[in-house]
Coordinates of N, CA, C and O in Angstrom, one line a residue:
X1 N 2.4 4.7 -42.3 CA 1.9 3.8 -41.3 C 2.8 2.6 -41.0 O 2.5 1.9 -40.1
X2 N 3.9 2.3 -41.9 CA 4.5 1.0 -42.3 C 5.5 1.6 -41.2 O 5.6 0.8 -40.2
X3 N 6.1 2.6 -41.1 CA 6.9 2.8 -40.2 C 6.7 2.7 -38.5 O 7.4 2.2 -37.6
X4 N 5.4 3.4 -38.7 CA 4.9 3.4 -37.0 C 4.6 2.0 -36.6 O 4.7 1.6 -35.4
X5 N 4.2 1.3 -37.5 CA 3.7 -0.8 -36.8 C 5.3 -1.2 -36.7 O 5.6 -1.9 -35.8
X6 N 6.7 -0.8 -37.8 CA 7.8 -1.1 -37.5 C 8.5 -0.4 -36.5 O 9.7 -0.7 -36.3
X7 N 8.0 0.4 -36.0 CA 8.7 0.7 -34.7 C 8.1 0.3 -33.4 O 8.4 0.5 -32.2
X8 N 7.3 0.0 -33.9 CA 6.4 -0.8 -32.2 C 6.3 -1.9 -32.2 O 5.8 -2.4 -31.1
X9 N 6.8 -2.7 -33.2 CA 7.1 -4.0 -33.5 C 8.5 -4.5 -32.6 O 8.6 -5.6 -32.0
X10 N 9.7 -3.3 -32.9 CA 10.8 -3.1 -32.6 C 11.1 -3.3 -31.4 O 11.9 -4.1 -31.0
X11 N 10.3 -2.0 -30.4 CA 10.4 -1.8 -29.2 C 9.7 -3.6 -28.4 O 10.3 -4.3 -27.6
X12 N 8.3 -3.9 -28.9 CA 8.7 -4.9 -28.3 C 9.5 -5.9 -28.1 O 9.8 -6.4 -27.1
X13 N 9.9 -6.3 -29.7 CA 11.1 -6.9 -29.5 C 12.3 -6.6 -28.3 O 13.0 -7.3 -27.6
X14 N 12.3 -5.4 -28.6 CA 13.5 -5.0 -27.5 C 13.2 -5.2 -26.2 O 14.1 -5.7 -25.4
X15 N 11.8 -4.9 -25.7 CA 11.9 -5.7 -24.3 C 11.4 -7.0 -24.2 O 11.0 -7.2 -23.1
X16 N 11.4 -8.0 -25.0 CA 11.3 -9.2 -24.8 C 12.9 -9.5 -24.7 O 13.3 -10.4 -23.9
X17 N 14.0 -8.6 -25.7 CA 14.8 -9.5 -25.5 C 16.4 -8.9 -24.7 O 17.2 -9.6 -24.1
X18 N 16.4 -7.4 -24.8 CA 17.2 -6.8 -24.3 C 17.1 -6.2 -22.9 O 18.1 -5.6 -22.4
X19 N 15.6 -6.4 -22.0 CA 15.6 -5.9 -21.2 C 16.1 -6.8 -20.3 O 16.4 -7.9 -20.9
X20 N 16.3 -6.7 -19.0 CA 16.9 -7.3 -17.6 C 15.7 -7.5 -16.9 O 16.0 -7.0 -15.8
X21 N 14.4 -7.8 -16.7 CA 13.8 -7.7 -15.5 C 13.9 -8.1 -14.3 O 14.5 -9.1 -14.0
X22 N 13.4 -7.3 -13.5 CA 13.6 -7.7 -12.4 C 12.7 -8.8 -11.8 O 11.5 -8.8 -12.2
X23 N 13.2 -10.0 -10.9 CA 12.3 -10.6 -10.1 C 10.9 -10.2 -9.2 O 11.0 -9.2 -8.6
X24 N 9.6 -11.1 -9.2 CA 9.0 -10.5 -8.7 C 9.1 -9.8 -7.1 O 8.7 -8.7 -6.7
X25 N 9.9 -10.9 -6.6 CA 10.0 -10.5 -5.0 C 10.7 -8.8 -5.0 O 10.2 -7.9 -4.5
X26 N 12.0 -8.9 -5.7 CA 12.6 -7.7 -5.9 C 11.4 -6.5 -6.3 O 11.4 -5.5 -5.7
X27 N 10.3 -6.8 -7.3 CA 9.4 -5.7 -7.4 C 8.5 -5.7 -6.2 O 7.6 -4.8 -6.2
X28 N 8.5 -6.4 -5.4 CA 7.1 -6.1 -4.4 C 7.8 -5.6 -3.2 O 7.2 -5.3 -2.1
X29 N 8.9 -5.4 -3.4 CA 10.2 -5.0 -1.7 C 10.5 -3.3 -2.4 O 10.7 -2.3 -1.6
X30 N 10.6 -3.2 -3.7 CA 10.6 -2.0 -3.9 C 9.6 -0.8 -4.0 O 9.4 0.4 -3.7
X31 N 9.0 -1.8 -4.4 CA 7.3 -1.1 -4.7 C 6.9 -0.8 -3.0 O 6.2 0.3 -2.9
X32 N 7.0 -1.4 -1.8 CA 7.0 -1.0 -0.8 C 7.8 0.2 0.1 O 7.5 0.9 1.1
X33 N 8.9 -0.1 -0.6 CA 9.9 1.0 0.3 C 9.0 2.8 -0.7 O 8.7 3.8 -0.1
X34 N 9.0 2.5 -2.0 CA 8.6 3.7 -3.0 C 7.3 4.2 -2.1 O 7.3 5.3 -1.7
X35 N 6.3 3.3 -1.9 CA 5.2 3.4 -1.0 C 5.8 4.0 0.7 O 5.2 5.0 1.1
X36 N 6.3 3.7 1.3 CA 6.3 4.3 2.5 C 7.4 5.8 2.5 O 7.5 6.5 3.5
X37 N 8.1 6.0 1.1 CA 8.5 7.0 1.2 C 7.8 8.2 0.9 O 7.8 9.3 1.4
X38 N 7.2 7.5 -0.2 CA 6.0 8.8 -0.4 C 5.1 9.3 0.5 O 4.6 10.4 0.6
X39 N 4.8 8.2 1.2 CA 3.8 9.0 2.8 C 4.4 9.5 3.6 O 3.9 10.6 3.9
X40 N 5.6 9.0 4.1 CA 6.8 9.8 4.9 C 6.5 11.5 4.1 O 5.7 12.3 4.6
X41 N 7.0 11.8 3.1 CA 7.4 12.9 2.0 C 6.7 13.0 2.6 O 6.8 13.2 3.8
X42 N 5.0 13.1 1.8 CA 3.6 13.7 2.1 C 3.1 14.4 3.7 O 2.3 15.3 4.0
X43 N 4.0 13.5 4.7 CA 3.9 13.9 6.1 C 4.6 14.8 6.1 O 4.0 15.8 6.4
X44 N 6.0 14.9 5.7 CA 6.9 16.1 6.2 C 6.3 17.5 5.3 O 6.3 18.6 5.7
X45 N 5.8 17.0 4.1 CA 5.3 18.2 3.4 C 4.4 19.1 3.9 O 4.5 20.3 3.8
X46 N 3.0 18.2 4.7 CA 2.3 19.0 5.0 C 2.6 19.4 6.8 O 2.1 20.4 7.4
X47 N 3.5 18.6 7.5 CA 4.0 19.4 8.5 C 4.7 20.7 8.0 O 4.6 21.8 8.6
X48 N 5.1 20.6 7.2 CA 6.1 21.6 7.3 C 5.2 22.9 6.5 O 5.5 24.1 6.6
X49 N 4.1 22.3 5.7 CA 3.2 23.5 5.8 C 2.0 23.9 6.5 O 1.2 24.8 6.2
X50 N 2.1 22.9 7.8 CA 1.4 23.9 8.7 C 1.9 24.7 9.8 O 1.2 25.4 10.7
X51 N 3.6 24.5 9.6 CA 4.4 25.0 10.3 C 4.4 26.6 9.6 O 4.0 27.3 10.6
X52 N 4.6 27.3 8.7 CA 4.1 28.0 7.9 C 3.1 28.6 7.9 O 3.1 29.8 7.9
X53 N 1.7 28.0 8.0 CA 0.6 28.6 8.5 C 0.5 28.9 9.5 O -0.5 29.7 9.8
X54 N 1.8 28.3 11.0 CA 1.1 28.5 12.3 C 2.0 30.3 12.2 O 1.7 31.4 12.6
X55 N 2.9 30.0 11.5 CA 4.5 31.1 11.2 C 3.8 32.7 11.0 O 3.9 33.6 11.9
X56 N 3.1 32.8 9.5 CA 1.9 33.4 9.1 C 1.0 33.5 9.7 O 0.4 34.4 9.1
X57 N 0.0 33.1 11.1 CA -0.4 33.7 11.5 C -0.5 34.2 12.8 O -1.3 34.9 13.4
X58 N 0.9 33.5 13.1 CA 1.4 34.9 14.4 C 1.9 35.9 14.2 O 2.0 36.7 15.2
X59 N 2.5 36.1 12.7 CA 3.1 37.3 12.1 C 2.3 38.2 12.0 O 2.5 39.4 12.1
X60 N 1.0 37.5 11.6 CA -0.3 38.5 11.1 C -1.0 38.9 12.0 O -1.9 39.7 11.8
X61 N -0.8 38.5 13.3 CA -1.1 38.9 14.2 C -0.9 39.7 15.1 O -1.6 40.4 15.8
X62 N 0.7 39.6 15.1 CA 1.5 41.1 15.8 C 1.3 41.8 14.7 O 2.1 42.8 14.8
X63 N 0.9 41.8 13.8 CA 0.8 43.1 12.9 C -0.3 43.9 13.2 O -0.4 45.1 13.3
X64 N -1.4 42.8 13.4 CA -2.6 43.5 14.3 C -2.5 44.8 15.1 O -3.5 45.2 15.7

């Protein structure tokens, strides 16, 4: 148990003293771009799978 409280003891040490953080402005400008990429993504994802569904059911239809 002596080991696991000395390694979590460690790690925070390490980010109190080795990490770099970033500024908040810098986090709220990235945290924005991450946010409108992922809706972008999510848009092209589900265009492009209903492009697929329209694909699929004209195929299945001349198959008729």
């Amino acid at each position: 148990m002596t080991k696991v409280v000395n390694y979590i003891s460690e790690a925070f040490q390490e980010l109190k003293s080795n990490v770099t953080w970033p500024v908040w402005s810098e986090v709220q400008r990235l945290t924005i771009i991450v946010a409108i990429f992922s809706v972008v993504f999510a848009l092209l994802t589900w265009g492009v799978d209903e492009l697929f569904v329209k694909a699929l059911e004209g195929f299945f239809n001349i198959i008729k």
